[in-house]
Structure formats: C-alpha cells, structure tokens
mmCIF file of C-alpha atoms in Angstrom:
data_model
loop_
_atom_site.group_PDB
_atom_site.id
_atom_site.type_symbol
_atom_site.label_atom_id
_atom_site.label_comp_id
_atom_site.label_asym_id
_atom_site.label_seq_id
_atom_site.Cartn_x
_atom_site.Cartn_y
_atom_site.Cartn_z
ATOM 1 C CA MET A 1 3.988 -32.136 -14.644
ATOM 2 C CA THR A 2 7.071 -34.700 -14.009
ATOM 3 C CA TYR A 3 9.677 -35.005 -11.285
ATOM 4 C CA PRO A 4 12.295 -37.114 -11.922
ATOM 5 C CA ASP A 5 13.699 -39.029 -8.951
ATOM 6 C CA ALA A 6 16.526 -41.467 -8.004
ATOM 7 C CA THR A 7 14.464 -44.346 -8.666
ATOM 8 C CA GLY A 8 12.583 -43.158 -11.670
ATOM 9 C CA GLU A 9 9.919 -40.816 -12.833
ATOM 10 C CA PHE A 10 6.857 -39.797 -11.108
ATOM 11 C CA SER A 11 4.484 -37.953 -13.548
ATOM 12 C CA ALA A 12 1.411 -36.403 -12.009
ATOM 13 C CA ALA A 13 -2.256 -34.908 -13.294
ATOM 14 C CA PRO A 14 -2.635 -30.769 -12.652
ATOM 15 C CA GLY A 15 -4.122 -30.072 -9.707
ATOM 16 C CA PRO A 16 -6.098 -27.819 -8.443
ATOM 17 C CA ASP A 17 -5.597 -24.492 -8.638
ATOM 18 C CA PRO A 18 -3.494 -23.670 -5.685
ATOM 19 C CA ARG A 19 -5.249 -20.135 -4.959
ATOM 20 C CA ASN A 20 -8.117 -22.335 -3.745
ATOM 21 C CA GLU A 21 -6.218 -23.251 -1.023
ATOM 22 C CA ARG A 22 -5.303 -20.114 0.430
ATOM 23 C CA SER A 23 -5.066 -16.567 -1.532
ATOM 24 C CA ALA A 24 -5.545 -12.981 -1.269
ATOM 25 C CA VAL A 25 -8.317 -11.837 -3.586
ATOM 26 C CA ILE A 26 -7.867 -8.228 -5.025
ATOM 27 C CA ASP A 27 -10.484 -6.575 -6.225
ATOM 28 C CA LEU A 28 -9.197 -4.115 -9.208
ATOM 29 C CA GLU A 29 -12.870 -2.616 -9.419
ATOM 30 C CA ALA A 30 -12.724 -1.166 -4.995
ATOM 31 C CA ILE A 31 -9.270 0.254 -6.718
ATOM 32 C CA ARG A 32 -10.788 2.092 -9.394
ATOM 33 C CA HIS A 33 -13.690 3.085 -7.413
ATOM 34 C CA ASN A 34 -11.456 4.551 -4.354
ATOM 35 C CA VAL A 35 -9.180 6.306 -7.179
ATOM 36 C CA ARG A 36 -12.336 8.406 -8.756
ATOM 37 C CA ARG A 37 -13.031 8.736 -4.967
ATOM 38 C CA LEU A 38 -9.800 10.574 -4.380
ATOM 39 C CA ALA A 39 -9.948 12.874 -7.520
ATOM 40 C CA SER A 40 -13.727 13.938 -6.717
ATOM 41 C CA ALA A 41 -11.681 14.407 -3.285
ATOM 42 C CA ALA A 42 -8.992 15.933 -5.070
ATOM 43 C CA SER A 43 -10.006 17.799 -7.739
ATOM 44 C CA PRO A 44 -8.510 20.016 -9.612
ATOM 45 C CA ALA A 45 -5.383 18.663 -8.369
ATOM 46 C CA LYS A 46 -4.458 15.412 -10.351
ATOM 47 C CA VAL A 47 -4.088 11.566 -8.358
ATOM 48 C CA MET A 48 -0.499 9.970 -8.177
ATOM 49 C CA ALA A 49 -1.201 6.377 -6.820
ATOM 50 C CA VAL A 50 1.678 5.927 -4.903
ATOM 51 C CA VAL A 51 2.090 1.535 -5.406
ATOM 52 C CA LYS A 52 5.102 1.034 -3.576
ATOM 53 C CA ALA A 53 6.223 -2.291 -1.584
ATOM 54 C CA ASP A 54 4.072 -4.109 -4.683
ATOM 55 C CA ALA A 55 0.976 -1.609 -4.140
ATOM 56 C CA TYR A 56 0.699 -2.453 -0.476
ATOM 57 C CA GLY A 57 0.185 -5.779 -1.200
ATOM 58 C CA HIS A 58 -2.084 -5.458 -4.045
ATOM 59 C CA GLY A 59 0.006 -6.326 -6.682
ATOM 60 C CA ALA A 60 1.947 -3.428 -7.907
ATOM 61 C CA VAL A 61 1.431 -3.961 -12.343
ATOM 62 C CA PRO A 62 -2.554 -4.775 -11.821
ATOM 63 C CA VAL A 63 -3.123 -2.211 -9.469
ATOM 64 C CA ALA A 64 -1.268 0.445 -11.813
ATOM 65 C CA ARG A 65 -3.098 0.321 -14.627
ATOM 66 C CA ALA A 66 -6.562 0.221 -12.436
ATOM 67 C CA ALA A 67 -5.823 3.177 -11.059
ATOM 68 C CA LEU A 68 -4.234 4.577 -14.011
ATOM 69 C CA GLN A 69 -7.890 3.449 -16.475
ATOM 70 C CA ALA A 70 -9.564 5.012 -13.099
ATOM 71 C CA GLY A 71 -8.154 8.732 -13.829
ATOM 72 C CA ALA A 72 -4.806 8.276 -11.985
ATOM 73 C CA SER A 73 -2.589 10.641 -13.705
ATOM 74 C CA TRP A 74 0.860 9.524 -11.819
ATOM 75 C CA LEU A 75 2.404 6.618 -10.476
ATOM 76 C CA GLY A 76 4.678 6.669 -7.274
ATOM 77 C CA VAL A 77 7.232 4.488 -5.791
ATOM 78 C CA ALA A 78 9.709 4.067 -3.350
ATOM 79 C CA HIS A 79 12.568 2.202 -5.131
ATOM 80 C CA ILE A 80 14.353 2.816 -9.111
ATOM 81 C CA SER A 81 13.935 -1.090 -9.245
ATOM 82 C CA GLU A 82 10.088 -1.052 -7.938
ATOM 83 C CA ALA A 83 9.678 1.979 -11.127
ATOM 84 C CA LEU A 84 11.800 -0.130 -13.556
ATOM 85 C CA ALA A 85 9.855 -3.706 -12.943
ATOM 86 C CA LEU A 86 6.219 -1.426 -13.711
ATOM 87 C CA ARG A 87 8.603 -0.011 -17.057
ATOM 88 C CA ALA A 88 9.185 -3.630 -18.218
ATOM 89 C CA ALA A 89 5.431 -4.328 -17.679
ATOM 90 C CA GLY A 90 4.542 -1.666 -20.623
ATOM 91 C CA ILE A 91 3.227 0.972 -18.517
ATOM 92 C CA ASP A 92 4.529 4.321 -19.338
ATOM 93 C CA ALA A 93 2.585 6.470 -17.222
ATOM 94 C CA PRO A 94 4.771 9.502 -15.415
ATOM 95 C CA LEU A 95 6.026 7.863 -13.561
ATOM 96 C CA LEU A 96 8.168 9.125 -9.448
ATOM 97 C CA ALA A 97 11.115 6.960 -7.880
ATOM 98 C CA TRP A 98 12.095 9.173 -4.133
ATOM 99 C CA LEU A 99 13.942 7.082 -2.335
ATOM 100 C CA HIS A 100 17.480 5.898 -2.767
ATOM 101 C CA THR A 101 20.719 5.185 -1.792
ATOM 102 C CA THR A 102 24.534 5.419 -3.389
ATOM 103 C CA ASP A 103 24.037 2.138 -5.440
ATOM 104 C CA SER A 104 20.339 2.793 -6.753
ATOM 105 C CA ASN A 105 20.246 2.965 -10.574
ATOM 106 C CA PHE A 106 19.823 6.535 -11.960
ATOM 107 C CA GLY A 107 21.096 5.747 -15.350
ATOM 108 C CA ALA A 108 18.139 2.873 -15.637
ATOM 109 C CA ALA A 109 15.867 5.415 -14.478
ATOM 110 C CA VAL A 110 17.154 8.240 -16.713
ATOM 111 C CA ALA A 111 16.701 5.710 -19.509
ATOM 112 C CA ALA A 112 13.628 4.392 -18.926
ATOM 113 C CA GLY A 113 11.769 7.848 -18.114
ATOM 114 C CA VAL A 114 11.116 7.962 -14.404
ATOM 115 C CA ASP A 115 11.260 10.938 -12.494
ATOM 116 C CA ILE A 116 13.757 10.959 -9.553
ATOM 117 C CA GLY A 117 13.307 12.719 -6.235
ATOM 118 C CA CYS A 118 16.466 14.601 -5.533
ATOM 119 C CA SER A 119 17.083 15.711 -1.313
ATOM 120 C CA GLY A 120 20.309 17.293 -2.802
ATOM 121 C CA TRP A 121 22.467 14.729 -1.916
ATOM 122 C CA GLU A 122 21.289 12.229 -5.097
ATOM 123 C CA LEU A 123 22.033 15.505 -7.568
ATOM 124 C CA GLU A 124 25.896 14.876 -8.873
ATOM 125 C CA ARG A 125 25.172 11.600 -9.370
ATOM 126 C CA ILE A 126 21.262 11.804 -11.304
ATOM 127 C CA VAL A 127 23.710 14.326 -13.235
ATOM 128 C CA ALA A 128 26.559 12.000 -14.244
ATOM 129 C CA ALA A 129 23.436 9.539 -15.547
ATOM 130 C CA ALA A 130 22.188 11.961 -17.767
ATOM 131 C CA ARG A 131 25.522 12.548 -19.394
ATOM 132 C CA GLU A 132 26.023 9.195 -19.453
ATOM 133 C CA GLN A 133 22.907 8.567 -21.131
ATOM 134 C CA GLU A 134 22.882 11.159 -23.310
ATOM 135 C CA ARG A 135 19.339 12.384 -22.030
ATOM 136 C CA PRO A 136 18.053 15.115 -19.814
ATOM 137 C CA ALA A 137 17.063 13.592 -16.322
ATOM 138 C CA ARG A 138 13.279 14.403 -14.878
ATOM 139 C CA VAL A 139 13.632 15.815 -11.038
ATOM 140 C CA HIS A 140 11.521 16.138 -8.385
ATOM 141 C CA LEU A 141 13.200 18.288 -5.625
ATOM 142 C CA LYS A 142 12.585 17.244 -1.990
ATOM 143 C CA VAL A 143 12.363 19.888 0.963
ATOM 144 C CA ASP A 144 12.049 18.820 4.607
ATOM 145 C CA THR A 145 9.150 20.283 6.009
ATOM 146 C CA GLY A 146 9.266 19.050 9.409
ATOM 147 C CA LEU A 147 8.841 15.103 8.704
ATOM 148 C CA GLY A 148 12.761 14.789 9.706
ATOM 149 C CA ARG A 149 13.593 11.951 6.717
ATOM 150 C CA ASN A 150 14.777 12.702 3.123
ATOM 151 C CA GLY A 151 14.620 16.131 1.934
ATOM 152 C CA ALA A 152 16.569 18.996 2.154
ATOM 153 C CA THR A 153 16.613 21.118 4.938
ATOM 154 C CA PRO A 154 15.437 24.138 4.819
ATOM 155 C CA ALA A 155 18.791 25.560 5.618
ATOM 156 C CA ALA A 156 20.437 23.229 2.786
ATOM 157 C CA TRP A 157 17.258 24.435 0.393
ATOM 158 C CA ASP A 158 18.419 27.539 -1.397
ATOM 159 C CA ARG A 159 21.611 25.740 -2.349
ATOM 160 C CA LEU A 160 20.030 22.810 -4.028
ATOM 161 C CA VAL A 161 17.272 24.910 -5.966
ATOM 162 C CA GLY A 162 20.472 26.917 -7.301
ATOM 163 C CA GLU A 163 22.573 23.979 -8.580
ATOM 164 C CA ALA A 164 19.450 21.959 -9.970
ATOM 165 C CA MET A 165 18.693 25.252 -12.078
ATOM 166 C CA GLU A 166 22.574 25.064 -12.857
ATOM 167 C CA TYR A 167 22.027 21.958 -14.194
ATOM 168 C CA GLN A 168 18.553 22.522 -16.224
ATOM 169 C CA ASP A 169 20.014 25.622 -18.325
ATOM 170 C CA GLN A 170 22.705 23.262 -19.544
ATOM 171 C CA GLY A 171 20.189 20.591 -20.243
ATOM 172 C CA LEU A 172 21.718 18.084 -18.002
ATOM 173 C CA LEU A 173 17.513 17.474 -16.120
ATOM 174 C CA ARG A 174 14.393 19.593 -15.954
ATOM 175 C CA VAL A 175 13.254 20.533 -13.049
ATOM 176 C CA VAL A 176 9.747 18.935 -13.060
ATOM 177 C CA GLY A 177 8.014 19.253 -9.493
ATOM 178 C CA ILE A 178 8.983 19.915 -6.337
ATOM 179 C CA PHE A 179 7.221 18.291 -2.813
ATOM 180 C CA SER A 180 7.281 16.953 0.669
ATOM 181 C CA HIS A 181 5.573 14.680 3.226
ATOM 182 C CA LEU A 182 3.659 15.331 6.072
ATOM 183 C CA ALA A 183 3.861 13.601 9.150
ATOM 184 C CA VAL A 184 0.538 13.960 11.000
ATOM 185 C CA ALA A 185 -2.025 14.362 8.487
ATOM 186 C CA ASP A 186 -3.895 11.270 10.070
ATOM 187 C CA GLU A 187 -4.425 13.729 12.960
ATOM 188 C CA PRO A 188 -6.269 16.836 11.271
ATOM 189 C CA GLU A 189 -6.590 18.222 15.334
ATOM 190 C CA ARG A 190 -2.811 19.139 15.207
ATOM 191 C CA PRO A 191 -1.526 22.150 14.212
ATOM 192 C CA GLU A 192 1.965 21.237 12.642
ATOM 193 C CA THR A 193 -0.025 20.233 9.638
ATOM 194 C CA ASP A 194 -0.095 24.206 9.014
ATOM 195 C CA GLU A 195 3.362 24.868 10.275
ATOM 196 C CA GLN A 196 4.460 22.724 7.313
ATOM 197 C CA VAL A 197 1.969 23.777 4.815
ATOM 198 C CA ALA A 198 3.561 27.272 5.539
ATOM 199 C CA ALA A 199 7.479 25.504 4.656
ATOM 200 C CA PHE A 200 6.712 24.143 1.567
ATOM 201 C CA ARG A 201 4.864 27.327 0.801
ATOM 202 C CA GLU A 202 7.795 29.415 1.494
ATOM 203 C CA ALA A 203 9.791 26.094 -0.021
ATOM 204 C CA LEU A 204 8.379 27.111 -3.010
ATOM 205 C CA ALA A 205 8.506 30.966 -3.075
ATOM 206 C CA ILE A 206 12.664 30.670 -3.498
ATOM 207 C CA ALA A 207 12.207 27.929 -6.212
ATOM 208 C CA GLU A 208 9.636 30.412 -7.936
ATOM 209 C CA ASP A 209 12.181 33.326 -7.527
ATOM 210 C CA ALA A 210 15.279 31.177 -8.657
ATOM 211 C CA GLY A 211 13.342 30.666 -12.171
ATOM 212 C CA VAL A 212 11.740 26.690 -11.764
ATOM 213 C CA ASP A 213 8.804 26.591 -13.119
ATOM 214 C CA PRO A 214 7.425 23.144 -12.123
ATOM 215 C CA GLU A 215 4.733 20.974 -13.893
ATOM 216 C CA VAL A 216 4.175 19.643 -9.651
ATOM 217 C CA ARG A 217 3.771 20.458 -6.842
ATOM 218 C CA HIS A 218 2.842 17.429 -4.406
ATOM 219 C CA LEU A 219 2.071 17.611 -0.671
ATOM 220 C CA ALA A 220 -0.743 15.523 0.417
ATOM 221 C CA ASN A 221 -0.637 12.238 0.999
ATOM 222 C CA THR A 222 -4.252 9.911 1.509
ATOM 223 C CA PRO A 223 -5.647 11.670 4.837
ATOM 224 C CA ALA A 224 -4.678 15.222 3.347
ATOM 225 C CA THR A 225 -6.047 14.419 0.120
ATOM 226 C CA LEU A 226 -9.556 14.295 2.355
ATOM 227 C CA SER A 227 -9.120 16.386 4.792
ATOM 228 C CA ARG A 228 -7.258 19.468 3.999
ATOM 229 C CA PRO A 229 -7.428 20.823 0.462
ATOM 230 C CA ASP A 230 -4.971 23.552 1.352
ATOM 231 C CA THR A 231 -2.010 20.292 0.947
ATOM 232 C CA HIS A 232 -3.696 19.455 -2.735
ATOM 233 C CA PHE A 233 -1.755 22.206 -4.633
ATOM 234 C CA ASP A 234 -1.041 20.511 -8.171
ATOM 235 C CA MET A 235 -1.379 16.484 -7.260
ATOM 236 C CA VAL A 236 -1.768 14.801 -4.201
ATOM 237 C CA ARG A 237 -0.269 11.485 -3.584
ATOM 238 C CA ALA A 238 -2.392 9.024 -2.755
ATOM 239 C CA GLY A 239 -1.330 5.506 -1.379
ATOM 240 C CA LEU A 240 -3.658 4.170 1.581
ATOM 241 C CA GLY A 241 -6.858 5.627 0.357
ATOM 242 C CA ILE A 242 -6.344 3.568 -2.799
ATOM 243 C CA TYR A 243 -6.503 0.262 -1.346
ATOM 244 C CA GLY A 244 -10.041 1.201 0.284
ATOM 245 C CA LEU A 245 -8.431 1.921 4.114
ATOM 246 C CA SER A 246 -8.988 4.160 6.652
ATOM 247 C CA PRO A 247 -5.973 6.627 7.405
ATOM 248 C CA PHE A 248 -7.937 8.047 10.177
ATOM 249 C CA ASP A 249 -8.735 6.538 13.801
ATOM 250 C CA GLY A 250 -12.578 6.447 14.815
ATOM 251 C CA THR A 251 -13.103 6.448 10.951
ATOM 252 C CA THR A 252 -14.143 3.730 8.745
ATOM 253 C CA SER A 253 -13.543 3.169 5.222
ATOM 254 C CA ALA A 254 -17.212 3.543 4.613
ATOM 255 C CA GLU A 255 -17.693 6.526 6.118
ATOM 256 C CA LEU A 256 -14.750 8.085 3.615
ATOM 257 C CA GLY A 257 -16.772 6.233 0.520
ATOM 258 C CA LEU A 258 -13.943 4.274 0.012
ATOM 259 C CA ARG A 259 -14.278 0.066 -0.314
ATOM 260 C CA PRO A 260 -11.106 -2.307 0.600
ATOM 261 C CA ALA A 261 -9.761 -4.042 -2.085
ATOM 262 C CA MET A 262 -8.173 -7.032 -0.318
ATOM 263 C CA THR A 263 -9.771 -10.311 0.647
ATOM 264 C CA LEU A 264 -7.533 -12.335 2.780
ATOM 265 C CA ARG A 265 -8.334 -16.172 2.626
ATOM 266 C CA THR A 266 -8.018 -19.386 3.338
ATOM 267 C CA LEU A 267 -10.261 -22.972 3.663
ATOM 268 C CA VAL A 268 -10.285 -24.774 7.359
ATOM 269 C CA SER A 269 -7.564 -27.470 7.165
ATOM 270 C CA GLN A 270 -9.281 -29.764 9.909
ATOM 271 C CA CYS A 271 -11.747 -29.886 12.758
ATOM 272 C CA LYS A 272 -11.844 -32.047 15.840
ATOM 273 C CA GLU A 273 -13.747 -32.235 18.944
ATOM 274 C CA VAL A 274 -12.014 -31.634 22.014
ATOM 275 C CA PRO A 275 -12.569 -32.208 25.918
ATOM 276 C CA ALA A 276 -12.640 -29.515 28.187
ATOM 277 C CA GLY A 277 -9.164 -27.956 29.422
ATOM 278 C CA GLN A 278 -6.878 -29.139 25.492
ATOM 279 C CA GLY A 279 -4.290 -26.847 25.622
ATOM 280 C CA VAL A 280 -3.874 -25.004 22.088
ATOM 281 C CA SER A 281 -1.000 -24.608 20.256
ATOM 282 C CA TYR A 282 2.904 -23.140 21.717
ATOM 283 C CA GLY A 283 3.300 -22.261 25.358
ATOM 284 C CA LEU A 284 -0.521 -23.704 25.672
ATOM 285 C CA HIS A 285 -1.689 -20.174 26.752
ATOM 286 C CA TYR A 286 -5.319 -20.893 25.776
ATOM 287 C CA ARG A 287 -7.087 -23.681 27.005
ATOM 288 C CA THR A 288 -10.702 -24.790 26.043
ATOM 289 C CA ARG A 289 -12.834 -23.864 28.750
ATOM 290 C CA THR A 290 -15.608 -27.053 28.476
ATOM 291 C CA ALA A 291 -15.897 -29.545 25.233
ATOM 292 C CA SER A 292 -15.240 -27.815 22.090
ATOM 293 C CA THR A 293 -14.837 -28.152 18.408
ATOM 294 C CA LEU A 294 -11.498 -26.736 17.336
ATOM 295 C CA ALA A 295 -10.578 -25.078 13.915
ATOM 296 C CA LEU A 296 -7.208 -25.017 12.285
ATOM 297 C CA ILE A 297 -6.526 -22.321 9.391
ATOM 298 C CA PRO A 298 -3.598 -23.047 7.838
ATOM 299 C CA MET A 299 -2.204 -19.206 7.821
ATOM 300 C CA GLY A 300 0.619 -17.663 10.049
ATOM 301 C CA TYR A 301 2.821 -15.466 10.337
ATOM 302 C CA ALA A 302 5.332 -16.721 7.259
ATOM 303 C CA ASP A 303 1.842 -15.734 5.066
ATOM 304 C CA GLY A 304 2.570 -12.706 7.094
ATOM 305 C CA VAL A 305 -0.403 -12.719 9.239
ATOM 306 C CA PRO A 306 0.751 -11.137 12.398
ATOM 307 C CA ARG A 307 2.460 -13.373 15.653
ATOM 308 C CA VAL A 308 0.870 -11.641 18.147
ATOM 309 C CA ALA A 309 -2.847 -10.669 16.598
ATOM 310 C CA THR A 310 -4.276 -13.929 19.160
ATOM 311 C CA GLY A 311 -7.551 -12.664 19.034
ATOM 312 C CA GLY A 312 -8.224 -11.658 15.605
ATOM 313 C CA PRO A 313 -11.054 -12.797 13.622
ATOM 314 C CA VAL A 314 -11.939 -15.529 10.908
ATOM 315 C CA ARG A 315 -15.391 -15.453 9.758
ATOM 316 C CA VAL A 316 -16.476 -19.702 8.826
ATOM 317 C CA ALA A 317 -20.040 -20.221 7.425
ATOM 318 C CA GLY A 318 -21.325 -16.846 8.111
ATOM 319 C CA LYS A 319 -19.821 -16.357 12.292
ATOM 320 C CA THR A 320 -16.680 -14.590 13.225
ATOM 321 C CA TYR A 321 -14.582 -16.548 15.737
ATOM 322 C CA PRO A 322 -11.389 -15.483 17.773
ATOM 323 C CA VAL A 323 -7.347 -17.083 17.292
ATOM 324 C CA VAL A 324 -7.168 -18.593 20.341
ATOM 325 C CA GLY A 325 -3.308 -19.586 21.438
ATOM 326 C CA ARG A 326 -0.133 -18.294 19.523
ATOM 327 C CA ILE A 327 -0.385 -17.827 15.700
ATOM 328 C CA ALA A 328 2.560 -20.410 14.565
ATOM 329 C CA MET A 329 4.450 -19.906 11.445
ATOM 330 C CA ASP A 330 2.326 -21.592 8.932
ATOM 331 C CA GLN A 331 -1.017 -22.159 11.183
ATOM 332 C CA MET A 332 -3.593 -20.840 13.746
ATOM 333 C CA VAL A 333 -7.236 -21.813 16.154
ATOM 334 C CA ILE A 334 -10.075 -21.191 16.204
ATOM 335 C CA ASP A 335 -12.237 -22.309 18.554
ATOM 336 C CA LEU A 336 -15.778 -22.989 17.346
ATOM 337 C CA GLY A 337 -17.399 -24.148 20.553
ATOM 338 C CA SER A 338 -19.361 -27.264 21.659
ATOM 339 C CA GLU A 339 -22.509 -26.656 19.281
ATOM 340 C CA ALA A 340 -20.394 -26.549 15.392
ATOM 341 C CA SER A 341 -19.928 -29.348 13.830
ATOM 342 C CA GLY A 342 -16.628 -30.180 12.734
ATOM 343 C CA ALA A 343 -17.350 -32.761 10.111
ATOM 344 C CA ALA A 344 -19.302 -29.463 8.136
ATOM 345 C CA LEU A 345 -16.766 -27.299 8.368
ATOM 346 C CA GLN A 346 -13.996 -28.754 6.882
ATOM 347 C CA GLY A 347 -12.911 -27.508 3.779
ATOM 348 C CA VAL A 348 -15.550 -24.338 4.001
ATOM 349 C CA GLU A 349 -13.890 -21.129 2.930
ATOM 350 C CA ALA A 350 -11.696 -19.014 5.885
ATOM 351 C CA GLU A 351 -12.031 -15.038 5.737
ATOM 352 C CA LEU A 352 -9.234 -13.370 7.676
ATOM 353 C CA PHE A 353 -10.807 -10.057 6.431
ATOM 354 C CA GLY A 354 -12.827 -8.298 3.579
ATOM 355 C CA GLU A 355 -14.932 -5.731 3.001
ATOM 356 C CA GLY A 356 -16.678 -5.419 5.635
ATOM 357 C CA SER A 357 -19.573 -4.262 4.165
ATOM 358 C CA ASP A 358 -21.776 -7.579 5.245
ATOM 359 C CA GLY A 359 -20.415 -7.418 9.305
ATOM 360 C CA GLY A 360 -17.187 -9.265 8.387
ATOM 361 C CA PRO A 361 -13.755 -9.231 9.904
ATOM 362 C CA THR A 362 -11.824 -6.153 8.859
ATOM 363 C CA VAL A 363 -7.843 -5.232 8.035
ATOM 364 C CA ASP A 364 -8.707 -2.529 10.746
ATOM 365 C CA ASP A 365 -9.615 -5.419 13.675
ATOM 366 C CA TRP A 366 -6.175 -7.724 12.751
ATOM 367 C CA ALA A 367 -4.528 -3.819 13.196
ATOM 368 C CA HIS A 368 -6.700 -3.651 16.355
ATOM 369 C CA ALA A 369 -5.505 -7.449 17.175
ATOM 370 C CA ALA A 370 -1.776 -7.309 16.541
ATOM 371 C CA GLY A 371 -1.732 -3.421 17.929
ATOM 372 C CA THR A 372 -0.243 -2.080 14.945
ATOM 373 C CA ILE A 373 -1.463 -0.168 11.638
ATOM 374 C CA ASN A 374 -3.710 -1.459 9.177
ATOM 375 C CA TYR A 375 -0.958 -0.074 6.394
ATOM 376 C CA GLU A 376 1.098 -2.831 8.250
ATOM 377 C CA VAL A 377 -1.565 -5.401 7.897
ATOM 378 C CA VAL A 378 -1.991 -5.584 4.036
ATOM 379 C CA THR A 379 1.351 -4.935 3.155
ATOM 380 C CA ARG A 380 3.043 -7.762 4.801
ATOM 381 C CA ILE A 381 1.044 -10.422 3.995
ATOM 382 C CA SER A 382 3.807 -12.925 2.300
ATOM 383 C CA PRO A 383 4.462 -13.419 -1.654
ATOM 384 C CA ARG A 384 3.760 -17.440 -0.563
ATOM 385 C CA VAL A 385 0.067 -16.078 -0.243
ATOM 386 C CA PRO A 386 -1.042 -15.915 -3.932
ATOM 387 C CA ARG A 387 -2.582 -12.698 -5.607
ATOM 388 C CA ARG A 388 -6.353 -13.425 -7.254
ATOM 389 C CA PHE A 389 -6.942 -10.228 -9.478
ATOM 390 C CA ILE A 390 -10.561 -9.635 -9.809
ATOM 391 C CA ASN A 391 -13.030 -7.215 -12.323
ATOM 392 C CA GLU A 392 -9.098 -6.787 -14.381
ATOM 393 C CA ASP A 393 -12.058 -5.405 -17.101
ATOM 394 C CA GLU A 394 -13.072 -2.127 -16.326
ATOM 395 C CA PRO A 395 -16.831 -2.381 -16.521
ATOM 396 C CA ALA A 396 -18.831 0.266 -18.198
ATOM 397 C CA ARG A 397 -19.517 3.337 -16.272
ATOM 398 C CA SER A 398 -22.330 4.244 -14.570
ATOM 399 C CA SER A 399 -23.835 7.649 -14.805
ATOM 400 C CA HIS A 400 -24.566 7.560 -11.339
ATOM 401 C CA PRO A 401 -22.372 10.146 -8.637
ATOM 402 C CA LEU A 402 -19.764 8.315 -6.365
ATOM 403 C CA VAL A 403 -21.530 6.786 -3.490
ATOM 404 C CA GLY A 404 -19.970 8.282 -0.532
ATOM 405 C CA ALA A 405 -18.679 11.068 1.114
ATOM 406 C CA PRO A 406 -16.425 11.757 3.985
ATOM 407 C CA GLY A 407 -16.664 11.324 7.793
ATOM 408 C CA LYS A 408 -15.891 13.546 10.478
ATOM 409 C CA ALA A 409 -12.508 13.404 8.903
ATOM 410 C CA GLY A 410 -13.319 14.353 5.624
ATOM 411 C CA ALA A 411 -14.626 17.454 6.862
ATOM 412 C CA ALA A 412 -11.991 18.682 9.166
#
C-alpha cells in the first residue's frame, strides 16, 4: 500500500485485518436456522425473507442467499434501489419492492423483473414503465386494512382493482399479489388484528369478483407468522424473525426457537487505574465510588450504538459490565471495579451483544437500555463497523427435526 505525500512516498506493509478491531459478526447458519423455523411455522404458506435496510444491518446479499438456501421462496425490500442491488449481485429469486416516491425507477424495476407494490398512485407510472420496457410489469396491489400507512383505502380499493385489471387485459401488467400489513401483531391479545384480517378478506373478495387470480396473498409479518395461523394465506413476510430476534415483549428468541445472527464485538482499547471520584465521559455524570479500573471500549454512536444507552452491557473475559457515563461518538467506558487487572484485559475481546445462549449480553438488553426496540439496535449499526460473515457455506442437513418450539406468544 502506497501513500503519496508532499515529501515523497511512504510504503507500508499490509496490516492486520481491520475487522479484528471491531466487527459485526453475522452467522449465516443462524439465518438459515431461523428461516427453516419460520417456514415450519408458516407451512404450507411460502416465506418471503425481508432483507430491506441491508437486511436489518446484517448484509443484504449474504443474508438473501442464506435465506434462499434455507427455503425462502421470495425476497422483500422497501426500495427499488435495494432490489436492483440484489439483482446486480446475481440473485434472481422472486423479489418485491413496496415503498416508492414519484422519482422511483419503475422502468429499472420492470426491466429487472422486480415485483412492484402498488397502493394506487403508482399505477400509471408502472404502466408507463411497462410500455417503455415493452414487457408487462409484475404488480402486488396493497390495501390499507388499518395500519394507516401506504396501501389503498377501502373506499379506493374497488377502483384500483378495476384499473389494474384493465391494464392486465391490455397485457401491460400482471397482478401477481395482493397484500397488506398488520399493526399490532406483536401484541397477540389485541382485537385490531382480527379487524384487519376481516378487512383483508373483504378486499380479497372484491378483487376475486373483479377477476383477479393472484399468485400470492400475503399479510403476516414475523409475529403473526408465529402466533396467528389465520393470517398466513399463501405467503408470510418474515423480517425480524430471520435475524433471530423476538417480536414479543416478554418472550425470548430461544423460547421461539430462534437464534440471534449478529454478534457485535470489539477489543478493549485501554485500561487504567483511577482513584475514587474519577469522573467519566462528557458531563461527568458518573464518578467512581472507589479506586477502580476503567476500560475504554472503542465503539460509540457513530458505530450505531445508541447514545442514550448508558448502562448497556459489555462482556469482557466472561464477565458483564454496564457502560458508565455518556456514550460518545467513537467510544464508551466500563468500570471494571477494584479487582480486575487492567493490564491483563487490554486487547481482550469485548462483546456488546450476541446470541446470549451463554448468559452473555443480547440485543434486547441494549434495546432496554436505550428505551427502544431490538429492530432499531441491529439496523442502526453503521457501515463503519465491518461485517464478518461466518458459516457462509451451507452445512450438510441433519435428519434431526428443528429444535425449539414457540413460547407463550407462539401459542397465542
């Protein structure tokens, strides 16, 4: 590697792998395990693996490939640009993108064989793209059954279906799917899910009366996949669950038979002995109670660690310590107490969260510390943190059945 400089050139030999300093380790066998678990829960319905937002921060292309290996039939993303990136990587599985703006590249989606979610306003643009590309667009019509985001309102649904069928008769599109999205499936006791299912069935009846013969009808997200078989229809859209995280408050991943796929880790940067009363980080809101050893953890909110998550757990040498003081842009501090040997711990691995099967810290612990949800914690891990993928090759399949059964939420 050569670095030009005003005074000449400086040559440096290749250094250590930067992923050794800090990384998000993604276990692709955990992804495959989770897809198989969700496929078992959804059967005979198909599984769409949702890999939007760079697969919830896990890496869209490797995760998509692992999910397909494990039996996912479809992939789902929010933006057409995300879908095109998967196509550019050589992934040719059925693929749906559902969140658009007036500047979305519908022509590229049609050309790449990407299915397009349509709430109504997009229809003319999709048809124009189909004419331009001289091939029919593949469309999934979306109805708003109560979430209040995108999707046609019940009042506009009949018109959208009628217009779509006119264009289908002209050979400009194919209505491949009909779908909606649930608002409170992560709270299985709430009645609104029943109301949404009823509204979806009514929308399906209207579409079928108009001659729509969809390949897939899909409504269920991860929590509904695990707790509401009546929402499965032809396909479920699994997001959080394929990353091994629980959508239910009070129910762990293990209770649902899921394995968290991401481990966030780094190395202890520095250890130093300090006296009682030593202030820590901006604002000096924490001071040591006794003489102690402080360890510097070189990750912060620029890496996606929530700034408000003081108290979040970090495991070092088999023991878990809470973060003390404010989390800064690039670093945070843990108080090792008076018994730990700082000299022995410098350079030792520090794990912020992982699978948690050995009692170590989890994504849910960090979500609790930050006052947020596990979805946000993994999704916000920044590109500055290298992803390291393990178990990229699919192992030989065991004859043993899937381990793990739904917890109380799964039985709701």
